[in-house]
XYZ file of C-alpha atoms in Angstrom:
686
model
C -18.110 -31.474 68.836
C -18.659 -30.280 65.292
C -17.398 -32.462 62.399
C -16.434 -31.089 58.994
C -18.648 -32.178 56.111
C -16.780 -33.100 52.896
C -17.937 -34.361 49.515
C -16.179 -37.657 48.833
C -15.171 -38.233 45.198
C -17.734 -40.290 43.339
C -16.144 -43.284 41.618
C -17.636 -45.864 39.304
C -16.222 -48.721 37.254
C -17.094 -49.114 33.568
C -16.523 -52.223 31.443
C -14.668 -51.544 28.221
C -12.650 -53.138 25.442
C -9.417 -52.077 23.801
C -10.198 -50.862 20.252
C -6.765 -51.164 18.700
C -5.331 -53.374 15.959
C -3.852 -55.997 18.260
C -4.733 -59.683 18.680
C -5.199 -59.341 22.439
C -8.458 -57.271 22.377
C -8.214 -56.692 26.119
C -11.156 -56.291 28.467
C -10.824 -52.928 30.214
C -11.658 -51.811 33.738
C -12.179 -48.050 33.509
C -12.299 -45.996 36.702
C -14.292 -42.757 36.483
C -14.158 -40.180 39.260
C -16.438 -37.154 39.202
C -17.022 -37.543 35.479
C -13.350 -37.943 34.525
C -11.471 -41.134 33.677
C -8.611 -41.484 36.130
C -7.426 -45.012 35.375
C -7.614 -47.680 32.672
C -6.683 -51.210 33.737
C -7.140 -54.717 32.452
C -10.103 -56.686 33.739
C -8.619 -59.150 36.226
C -11.309 -61.788 35.649
C -11.184 -61.783 31.844
C -9.408 -65.047 30.911
C -6.807 -63.698 28.501
C -6.431 -60.128 29.813
C -6.012 -61.263 33.452
C -5.606 -57.703 34.688
C -2.634 -56.686 32.538
C -2.418 -54.030 29.817
C 0.367 -52.901 27.539
C 2.119 -49.615 28.240
C 0.247 -47.930 25.396
C -3.330 -48.633 26.459
C -2.677 -48.206 30.165
C -2.012 -44.555 29.251
C -5.234 -44.180 27.300
C -6.523 -41.323 29.519
C -3.472 -39.311 28.457
C -4.605 -39.755 24.863
C -8.250 -38.875 25.499
C -7.419 -35.756 27.547
C -4.473 -34.746 25.352
C -4.016 -30.983 25.053
C -3.988 -31.292 21.236
C -7.193 -33.323 21.055
C -9.563 -32.126 18.316
C -12.788 -30.870 19.915
C -14.347 -28.678 17.184
C -14.918 -29.104 13.433
C -12.229 -27.408 11.361
C -12.310 -26.029 7.815
C -9.215 -25.567 5.681
C -8.282 -21.980 4.783
C -4.889 -22.608 3.137
C -3.784 -24.297 -0.042
C -2.861 -27.955 0.393
C 0.683 -27.276 -0.766
C 1.126 -24.678 1.996
C 1.576 -25.078 5.740
C -1.868 -26.199 6.979
C -4.190 -23.524 8.357
C -7.719 -24.213 9.575
C -10.503 -22.263 11.217
C -13.177 -23.607 13.571
C -16.702 -23.906 12.150
C -19.986 -25.188 13.502
C -21.178 -28.736 12.929
C -24.095 -27.296 10.988
C -21.826 -25.463 8.563
C -19.450 -28.392 8.182
C -22.089 -31.060 7.583
C -24.143 -28.857 5.267
C -21.144 -28.070 3.075
C -19.889 -31.679 3.077
C -23.347 -32.978 2.153
C -23.668 -30.440 -0.661
C -20.247 -31.307 -2.071
C -20.890 -35.065 -1.935
C -24.343 -34.665 -3.460
C -22.911 -32.742 -6.409
C -20.189 -35.337 -7.021
C -22.632 -38.239 -6.648
C -24.916 -36.653 -9.251
C -22.063 -37.042 -11.771
C -20.888 -40.467 -10.558
C -21.108 -41.715 -6.936
C -18.132 -43.994 -7.512
C -15.957 -40.875 -7.657
C -16.401 -40.889 -3.848
C -14.155 -43.227 -1.846
C -14.199 -44.142 1.862
C -10.780 -44.813 3.367
C -10.642 -46.559 6.735
C -8.970 -49.363 8.556
C -8.378 -50.430 12.149
C -8.036 -47.182 14.086
C -10.829 -48.896 15.936
C -11.623 -52.594 15.518
C -15.169 -52.040 16.784
C -18.075 -53.255 14.684
C -20.095 -50.073 15.264
C -17.515 -47.290 15.104
C -15.673 -49.161 12.352
C -17.926 -49.998 9.423
C -21.422 -50.149 10.974
C -23.221 -46.898 10.166
C -20.426 -45.866 7.793
C -21.030 -48.873 5.532
C -24.757 -48.091 5.418
C -23.951 -44.531 4.382
C -21.566 -45.481 1.577
C -23.820 -48.292 0.346
C -26.745 -45.898 0.044
C -24.539 -43.293 -1.598
C -23.270 -45.832 -4.162
C -19.639 -44.942 -3.458
C -16.633 -46.975 -4.516
C -15.725 -49.846 -2.207
C -12.384 -49.856 -0.396
C -10.448 -53.124 -0.445
C -9.099 -53.086 3.123
C -5.791 -54.896 2.673
C -3.087 -52.873 4.363
C -2.308 -55.156 7.294
C -3.408 -58.761 7.161
C -5.157 -59.766 3.945
C -2.321 -61.930 2.571
C -2.322 -64.061 5.707
C -6.113 -64.094 5.821
C -6.342 -65.320 2.229
C -3.672 -67.930 2.937
C -5.440 -69.351 5.995
C -8.720 -69.420 4.084
C -7.073 -71.246 1.180
C -5.476 -73.779 3.539
C -7.856 -74.228 6.483
C -11.073 -72.784 5.016
C -11.141 -69.740 7.299
C -9.018 -67.678 9.675
C -8.985 -70.234 12.485
C -6.396 -71.773 14.772
C -5.618 -73.119 18.215
C -6.802 -71.565 21.476
C -4.568 -68.989 23.107
C -4.466 -70.433 26.683
C -3.262 -73.855 25.555
C 0.095 -72.480 24.443
C 0.911 -72.743 28.144
C 0.809 -76.553 27.802
C 3.077 -76.795 24.737
C 6.572 -78.258 24.988
C 7.901 -76.396 21.942
C 6.715 -72.997 20.735
C 7.883 -71.444 17.483
C 7.265 -67.682 17.650
C 7.408 -66.913 13.945
C 7.371 -63.329 12.666
C 6.076 -61.944 15.963
C 7.572 -59.618 18.547
C 5.076 -60.905 21.068
C 6.398 -58.995 24.059
C 5.617 -55.763 22.223
C 2.596 -56.665 20.104
C 0.915 -59.728 21.633
C 1.616 -59.380 25.342
C -1.013 -61.797 26.590
C 0.170 -64.599 24.329
C 3.613 -64.029 25.808
C 2.324 -64.673 29.334
C 1.165 -68.152 28.234
C 4.400 -68.790 26.333
C 6.417 -67.705 29.348
C 4.428 -70.067 31.566
C 5.244 -72.902 29.180
C 8.898 -71.856 29.284
C 8.931 -71.990 33.093
C 7.527 -75.510 32.871
C 10.269 -76.695 30.531
C 9.109 -75.772 27.032
C 11.652 -74.660 24.440
C 10.926 -71.325 22.758
C 12.402 -70.501 19.354
C 11.983 -67.093 17.737
C 12.094 -66.903 13.928
C 12.452 -63.298 12.801
C 14.924 -61.260 10.683
C 15.205 -58.872 13.644
C 16.575 -59.855 17.042
C 13.504 -58.576 18.850
C 12.829 -58.173 22.546
C 10.980 -61.478 22.246
C 14.014 -63.154 20.707
C 16.020 -62.001 23.726
C 13.777 -64.123 25.968
C 13.704 -67.264 23.793
C 16.116 -70.170 23.931
C 17.090 -69.683 20.300
C 16.777 -67.015 17.620
C 16.875 -67.864 13.905
C 17.098 -64.850 11.573
C 16.082 -65.671 7.991
C 16.314 -62.999 5.332
C 13.052 -61.093 4.788
C 10.696 -62.907 2.434
C 12.303 -66.355 2.778
C 9.930 -67.887 5.326
C 8.303 -70.046 2.653
C 11.697 -71.498 1.706
C 12.386 -72.197 5.364
C 9.060 -74.016 5.717
C 9.827 -76.152 2.624
C 13.279 -76.932 3.999
C 11.700 -78.061 7.273
C 9.230 -80.211 5.351
C 12.140 -81.824 3.490
C 13.690 -82.868 6.783
C 10.384 -84.049 8.232
C 9.923 -86.262 5.149
C 13.413 -87.751 4.871
C 13.553 -88.474 8.620
C 9.971 -89.798 8.601
C 8.857 -87.369 11.287
C 5.379 -87.510 9.772
C 1.924 -88.477 10.987
C 0.964 -90.567 7.959
C -2.525 -91.302 9.254
C -3.302 -87.611 9.760
C -1.975 -86.703 6.327
C -3.974 -89.435 4.635
C -7.217 -88.588 6.396
C -7.121 -84.822 6.707
C -4.883 -83.233 4.026
C -5.638 -82.932 0.305
C -2.866 -82.860 -2.319
C -0.182 -84.006 0.113
C 1.647 -85.863 -2.682
C 2.001 -82.607 -4.637
C 3.426 -80.760 -1.636
C 5.716 -83.668 -0.759
C 7.259 -83.577 -4.227
C 7.902 -79.825 -3.926
C 9.434 -80.154 -0.467
C 11.891 -82.815 -1.606
C 13.346 -80.202 -3.977
C 14.386 -78.137 -0.926
C 17.276 -79.960 0.769
C 18.887 -78.176 3.728
C 21.738 -76.656 1.726
C 19.393 -74.994 -0.767
C 16.910 -73.762 1.820
C 19.612 -72.477 4.168
C 21.346 -70.568 1.360
C 18.114 -68.850 0.282
C 17.213 -68.010 3.892
C 20.677 -66.782 4.843
C 20.971 -69.178 7.793
C 23.158 -72.212 8.451
C 22.325 -75.778 7.512
C 22.746 -76.676 11.181
C 20.117 -74.128 12.202
C 17.620 -75.541 9.722
C 18.283 -79.171 10.607
C 18.163 -78.435 14.328
C 14.849 -76.614 13.966
C 13.402 -79.529 11.993
C 14.585 -81.980 14.655
C 13.088 -79.889 17.448
C 9.778 -79.658 15.611
C 9.515 -83.141 14.163
C 11.260 -85.579 16.496
C 8.587 -85.578 19.203
C 5.326 -87.202 20.185
C 2.553 -84.833 19.112
C 0.376 -85.779 22.092
C 2.939 -86.121 24.883
C 5.199 -83.226 23.788
C 3.018 -80.911 21.669
C 4.527 -78.299 19.376
C 2.737 -75.005 18.734
C 3.402 -72.212 16.254
C 2.471 -68.597 16.987
C 2.606 -66.958 13.599
C 2.083 -63.234 13.156
C 1.564 -60.867 10.269
C 5.001 -59.326 9.800
C 6.260 -62.231 7.699
C 3.388 -61.947 5.174
C 4.254 -58.371 4.149
C 6.330 -59.521 1.175
C 5.521 -60.623 -2.363
C 5.286 -64.315 -1.383
C 3.720 -63.698 2.008
C 0.506 -65.553 1.271
C 2.241 -68.717 0.106
C 4.632 -68.526 3.041
C 1.687 -68.518 5.462
C 0.153 -71.479 3.613
C 3.351 -73.501 3.905
C 3.861 -72.731 7.593
C 0.199 -73.477 8.316
C 0.665 -76.946 6.797
C 3.553 -77.881 9.111
C 1.322 -79.044 11.998
C -0.616 -81.182 9.525
C 2.580 -83.054 8.610
C 3.420 -83.929 12.207
C -0.125 -84.372 13.512
C 0.429 -81.527 15.972
C -3.291 -80.711 15.714
C -4.091 -83.894 17.675
C -3.282 -82.041 20.915
C -5.060 -78.939 22.160
C -1.576 -77.562 22.882
C -0.399 -78.184 19.330
C -1.093 -76.610 15.977
C -0.879 -73.002 14.887
C -2.434 -69.627 15.579
C -2.251 -66.695 13.207
C -5.820 -65.458 13.552
C -8.916 -66.577 15.432
C -11.243 -64.153 13.653
C -12.861 -66.855 11.518
C -14.359 -68.490 14.602
C -16.670 -65.469 14.918
C -18.037 -65.734 11.370
C -21.126 -67.846 12.240
C -22.092 -65.396 14.984
C -21.614 -62.020 13.237
C -24.489 -60.304 11.427
C -22.454 -58.059 9.164
C -25.230 -57.779 6.564
C -27.599 -56.480 9.239
C -25.004 -53.924 10.330
C -23.818 -52.757 6.912
C -27.026 -53.174 4.846
C -25.585 -53.985 1.399
C -29.114 -53.956 -0.070
C -29.043 -50.157 0.207
C -26.774 -50.079 -2.843
C -29.049 -49.356 -5.808
C -29.100 -51.390 -8.987
C -27.544 -54.533 -7.574
C -24.389 -54.094 -9.662
C -20.916 -54.746 -8.352
C -19.336 -51.440 -7.304
C -15.902 -50.210 -8.339
C -13.296 -51.435 -5.811
C -10.066 -49.586 -4.996
C -7.256 -51.186 -3.010
C -6.222 -49.070 -0.032
C -2.616 -50.193 -0.510
C -2.385 -48.539 -3.934
C -3.960 -45.239 -2.889
C -0.772 -43.417 -3.919
C -1.247 -44.432 -7.545
C -5.045 -44.345 -7.567
C -5.402 -40.752 -6.348
C -3.229 -39.699 -9.278
C -5.153 -41.617 -11.934
C -7.496 -39.986 -14.420
C -10.841 -41.484 -15.380
C -10.481 -44.513 -17.651
C -12.645 -47.445 -18.759
C -10.572 -49.948 -16.788
C -10.409 -47.732 -13.672
C -13.670 -45.850 -13.586
C -14.108 -42.216 -12.573
C -11.331 -40.126 -11.152
C -11.465 -40.039 -7.347
C -13.002 -36.655 -6.504
C -13.821 -37.084 -2.810
C -12.201 -39.039 -0.009
C -13.736 -39.663 3.441
C -11.065 -40.861 5.864
C -11.842 -42.377 9.269
C -9.949 -44.769 11.552
C -6.813 -44.394 9.437
C -3.850 -42.132 8.712
C -2.927 -43.054 5.113
C -0.460 -40.219 4.526
C 1.728 -41.786 7.231
C 0.982 -45.497 6.844
C 0.304 -46.179 3.151
C 3.240 -47.348 1.002
C 5.238 -45.081 -1.304
C 4.180 -41.967 0.575
C 5.596 -39.397 -1.901
C 2.787 -40.413 -4.259
C 0.252 -40.517 -1.425
C 1.129 -36.961 -0.422
C 0.955 -35.755 -4.014
C -2.504 -37.299 -4.369
C -3.807 -35.760 -1.152
C -2.441 -32.369 -2.219
C -4.653 -32.267 -5.319
C -6.596 -29.021 -5.300
C -9.566 -30.782 -6.936
C -9.779 -33.567 -4.331
C -12.367 -32.978 -1.599
C -11.162 -34.665 1.593
C -12.952 -35.095 4.914
C -11.107 -36.639 7.861
C -12.679 -37.888 11.103
C -9.944 -37.756 13.726
C -8.801 -37.265 17.313
C -5.679 -35.293 16.367
C -4.127 -33.313 13.522
C -2.342 -36.232 11.901
C -0.398 -36.072 8.656
C -3.627 -36.945 6.854
C -5.716 -34.377 8.730
C -3.177 -31.732 7.716
C -4.246 -32.303 4.078
C -8.016 -32.349 4.657
C -10.645 -29.817 3.574
C -12.649 -30.577 6.724
C -11.525 -32.249 9.946
C -14.334 -33.582 12.135
C -13.635 -34.341 15.817
C -14.351 -37.988 16.678
C -14.818 -39.625 20.054
C -12.281 -41.989 21.604
C -13.064 -45.422 23.025
C -13.809 -43.922 26.444
C -16.686 -41.883 24.974
C -18.791 -44.258 22.873
C -20.476 -47.657 22.760
C -19.011 -50.476 20.690
C -18.790 -54.256 20.414
C -15.685 -56.216 19.488
C -14.496 -59.569 18.280
C -10.821 -60.576 18.328
C -8.196 -62.147 16.108
C -6.172 -63.518 19.032
C -8.817 -65.155 21.237
C -12.456 -66.243 20.990
C -14.352 -63.784 23.185
C -16.911 -61.158 22.156
C -16.492 -57.949 24.193
C -18.550 -54.824 24.782
C -17.218 -51.325 25.307
C -19.481 -49.094 27.386
C -18.996 -45.313 27.203
C -17.270 -44.185 30.388
C -17.693 -40.433 29.912
C -19.652 -38.038 27.739
C -17.917 -36.867 24.524
C -15.414 -34.088 25.185
C -16.012 -30.719 23.576
C -18.024 -31.070 20.379
C -16.676 -34.524 19.486
C -19.132 -37.006 17.992
C -18.885 -40.747 17.460
C -18.324 -42.090 13.941
C -21.823 -43.567 13.997
C -23.332 -40.207 14.904
C -21.361 -38.324 12.251
C -22.547 -40.666 9.498
C -26.073 -40.630 10.943
C -26.214 -36.830 10.736
C -24.537 -36.723 7.344
C -27.096 -39.211 6.023
C -29.905 -36.962 7.248
C -28.315 -33.946 5.527
C -28.239 -35.887 2.283
C -31.872 -36.880 2.538
C -31.370 -40.585 3.246
C -34.773 -41.423 4.714
C -34.444 -45.166 5.427
C -35.228 -45.974 9.090
C -31.886 -47.775 9.508
C -30.092 -44.404 9.503
C -31.953 -43.381 12.663
C -31.028 -46.480 14.653
C -29.142 -45.847 17.896
C -25.799 -47.365 18.772
C -27.510 -49.785 21.145
C -29.813 -50.923 18.358
C -26.788 -51.455 16.139
C -25.029 -53.407 18.892
C -28.042 -55.675 19.385
C -28.038 -56.444 15.642
C -24.318 -57.204 15.459
C -24.495 -60.850 16.534
C -26.774 -63.860 16.245
C -28.975 -64.987 19.120
C -26.215 -67.198 20.552
C -24.535 -64.005 21.781
C -26.833 -62.715 24.532
C -26.524 -58.938 24.443
C -27.878 -58.391 27.954
C -25.464 -60.980 29.352
C -22.683 -59.285 27.392
C -23.553 -55.978 29.048
C -23.578 -57.627 32.465
C -20.284 -59.509 32.231
C -18.427 -57.476 29.605
C -17.588 -60.460 27.395
C -18.883 -63.796 26.166
C -16.799 -66.768 25.010
C -17.553 -68.679 21.829
C -18.219 -72.438 22.039
C -15.134 -73.648 20.146
C -13.685 -77.156 20.628
C -10.507 -77.382 22.731
C -8.584 -79.255 20.015
C -10.513 -78.043 16.991
C -8.779 -80.142 14.317
C -7.725 -83.216 16.274
C -9.903 -85.260 13.946
C -9.718 -82.978 10.920
C -12.935 -81.103 10.365
C -11.335 -78.015 8.840
C -13.906 -75.486 7.562
C -13.126 -76.300 3.916
C -15.724 -77.841 1.585
C -14.100 -81.273 2.029
C -13.272 -80.850 5.724
C -9.581 -81.399 4.877
C -6.647 -78.982 4.909
C -5.641 -77.908 1.396
C -1.986 -78.318 0.372
C -2.356 -77.903 -3.382
C -0.629 -74.962 -5.030
C 1.417 -73.814 -2.035
C 4.998 -72.943 -3.018
C 7.833 -70.528 -2.350
C 7.489 -67.147 -4.083
C 10.610 -64.903 -3.934
C 10.564 -61.216 -3.130
C 10.177 -58.533 -5.763
C 13.360 -56.976 -4.398
C 16.201 -59.226 -3.252
C 19.624 -60.470 -4.300
C 17.923 -63.664 -5.477
C 15.186 -62.095 -7.601
C 16.637 -58.725 -8.665
C 20.464 -58.844 -8.555
C 20.962 -55.658 -10.572
C 18.740 -53.667 -8.202
C 20.541 -55.237 -5.241
C 23.877 -53.982 -6.543
C 22.586 -50.423 -6.266
C 20.558 -50.920 -3.085
C 22.160 -53.832 -1.257
C 20.331 -53.687 2.088
C 16.980 -55.357 2.674
C 14.750 -53.207 4.870
C 11.889 -54.193 7.139
C 9.811 -51.599 8.999
C 8.289 -53.198 12.103
C 6.428 -50.991 14.581
C 8.286 -49.261 17.353
C 7.454 -50.959 20.647
C 5.519 -48.047 22.131
C 3.467 -47.173 19.039
C 0.676 -49.102 17.361
C 0.981 -48.379 13.643
C 0.679 -44.568 13.709
C -1.457 -44.444 16.867
C 0.078 -43.108 20.110
C 2.904 -41.370 18.223
C 1.740 -38.012 19.579
C 1.400 -39.229 23.183
C 4.409 -37.514 24.680
C 5.188 -40.046 27.402
C 5.354 -42.825 24.805
C 7.206 -40.746 22.227
C 9.756 -39.855 24.887
C 10.453 -43.572 25.386
C 11.044 -44.060 21.658
C 12.990 -40.787 21.528
C 13.345 -40.418 17.743
C 12.977 -42.275 14.446
C 15.808 -44.774 14.054
C 17.169 -47.350 11.663
C 18.954 -50.314 13.214
C 22.006 -51.453 11.263
C 24.537 -54.192 11.945
C 28.090 -53.163 12.807
C 29.522 -54.787 9.667
C 27.139 -52.868 7.396
C 27.747 -49.629 9.300
C 31.536 -49.992 9.063
C 31.358 -50.628 5.322
C 29.566 -47.276 4.952
C 31.526 -45.263 7.506
C 28.437 -44.816 9.700
C 28.675 -44.115 13.413
C 26.100 -44.759 16.068
C 23.787 -41.798 16.629
C 24.507 -40.166 13.273
C 21.751 -38.698 11.138
C 21.522 -40.868 8.044
C 19.653 -40.930 4.768
C 17.863 -44.150 3.849
C 17.059 -44.183 0.141
C 16.215 -46.036 -3.049
C 14.829 -45.036 -6.432
C 11.401 -44.239 -4.935
C 12.531 -41.714 -2.344
C 14.470 -41.167 0.856
C 13.953 -40.387 4.507
C 16.174 -39.266 7.347
C 16.568 -40.823 10.776
C 19.163 -41.696 13.386
C 21.409 -44.721 12.891
C 21.603 -47.221 15.720
C 24.404 -49.758 15.331
C 22.789 -52.774 16.876
C 22.847 -56.553 17.144
C 19.078 -56.372 16.578
C 19.889 -56.055 12.869
C 21.385 -59.019 11.049
C 24.009 -58.375 8.357
C 22.433 -57.279 5.095
C 19.171 -56.148 6.702
C 18.219 -52.812 8.278
C 15.234 -52.236 10.537
C 13.453 -48.912 10.002
C 11.199 -48.771 13.047
C 7.849 -47.087 12.440
C 5.365 -45.730 11.949
C 6.292 -42.183 12.939
C 4.121 -39.338 11.717
C 5.937 -37.673 8.850
C 5.841 -34.254 10.482
C 7.509 -35.616 13.621
C 10.427 -37.088 11.683
C 13.593 -35.293 10.586
C 12.891 -33.268 7.444
C 9.220 -34.234 7.423
C 9.332 -37.810 6.173
C 9.092 -41.388 7.406
C 9.949 -44.937 6.414
C 7.171 -45.207 3.808
C 9.070 -42.841 1.531
C 10.933 -45.919 0.274
C 8.299 -48.701 0.341
C 6.451 -49.663 -2.848
C 2.857 -50.387 -3.887
C 3.308 -53.816 -5.471
C 1.014 -56.429 -3.971
C 1.382 -59.860 -2.403
C 0.779 -63.169 -4.148
C -2.476 -63.727 -2.228
C -4.872 -61.227 -0.685
C -3.804 -58.139 -2.691
C -1.824 -56.863 0.325
C 1.132 -54.452 0.448
C 4.721 -55.723 0.423
C 6.149 -53.335 3.026
C 9.017 -55.663 4.024
C 9.983 -56.465 0.426
C 12.219 -53.436 -0.025
C 15.845 -52.782 -0.935
C 17.609 -49.603 0.208
C 20.987 -48.004 0.756
C 22.056 -45.977 3.792
C 24.498 -43.061 3.874
C 25.477 -40.259 6.203
C 23.083 -37.335 5.789
């Protein structure tokens, strides 16, 4: 009997890491069949991933194999004020022309060249590894990377000494969890699994957020302060902790500096004052204080999961400082299930070799370079040369970012990118809003096609991402593009020839065993279970710092700018749509179909006052600009606040605009960050 001979599909499993700007930094299990990725799953044995992925990343193959994926270098053949037209060119032509243009500009002043990047990948190699070497050698301006988290980062550093906090898994043991400024179900899924476990075991969950998020739906209570009033709420809670003596006096005396100063400030915030500023009831504030303070910190620990939305206002840094001090007042840090987590990234600092990766010594002359804040790119691209600014920006190299969509006050950003005398190169996967305004677009690899190593800001594991497939088409990794560009510009230092594996082996100190990392896929840091049970904060004194923390009101609010509020009476926040991650995944059809269209959520009372109906096309506007979207009358919006969900690509929105038409470029009190959620608008039928 003859048997048919068939070739069985060849499958292999590759260890990876999610590259996106999310605290979870998931370990990936990538299935490759006959040279093609067929499935991306979470690693079941990674402690915090435990086999689960968000909807976005589980569809990563759809993004990598997208029909509109960029696979060849493109050169602009239209004016930047016209509809974009490009023609394919060879890598040789593209890199030769780019190198010649940059060389000519650098001969006049290298600081006229500016890199622009952020967290399109969080990887240490494909982020700023080889790129930083290139720009250091070139002598380019330095980008102050502030657009997401720098207010909170500066606040934690000022208070705790670094960006450190409690361990993610121990939230499962807490008896009270305050989820503050975080839609965890959408943007921190693996934290939510621990919080939900605590809930099943009797913990109370309270969500504090201006928007009634999907997370708020699952909590026992939702408190909706006005945007930018979190610092006032924290001071009001402190007032109640003090007057009811819900304090750990021993902890305060031993481990907190300048407590007397903070105590005096807090006593000026009785419940009536704090509740009025926050737009909540006195009963809500007093009940929250009782829940948080009237408990044994060891037997019934209270934990705070803070996230970055609440620091995107003028006083965001001080608000984070005040909230971060709450567990010091009650001694919540004494338990491993108590304390606060905003970021864990500071735990990695002793183990990262960023100087070895980025090689700052390549910068000639030893002088401090000109620094430009990425959050003010709209203004800075329109500035002329001046003694207090430096040279006019003549060239922009964009990678891992889409500033035309995500940077504040986008009318100015667009105008700057449209300058005929600005030479712009964009490394991208797709023709984003920013790529549409480039002179050259260079096709970059996705996470499935390159090597990288990752830290996290939500847990304490180092992860490796192994390439699962060869680069598609003519795509090259960021490291390879900067390697080849360096060669074209005559940079002869041996560090520019180092491979990605050599870079990866340099990224960490000897405590992180690279070969073991390759074998397992991750390595956990040796951090104490209850890191601050006995103080020991990474400040010079070892004590948490309370001095100087205070409430700072918004730039734009009824409280701080009443005349402006009469013209634009609605506060607007612009949190991410659930199925997007900043501007990533917006062009993935299956995810865009879920979101359907750009919307603004508005409360029924505010809609009725303006004659708006659900589903109507509306215009959201202020003195900076306007954008169009669909109105959704929703209980997710509190009265007086509208939620403009983002960040849609401009060209995919009605009339070619998005929510950043109306945001401004003024910066936060700490960290020089943008104040996206510090914004007054009006809404009318389009």
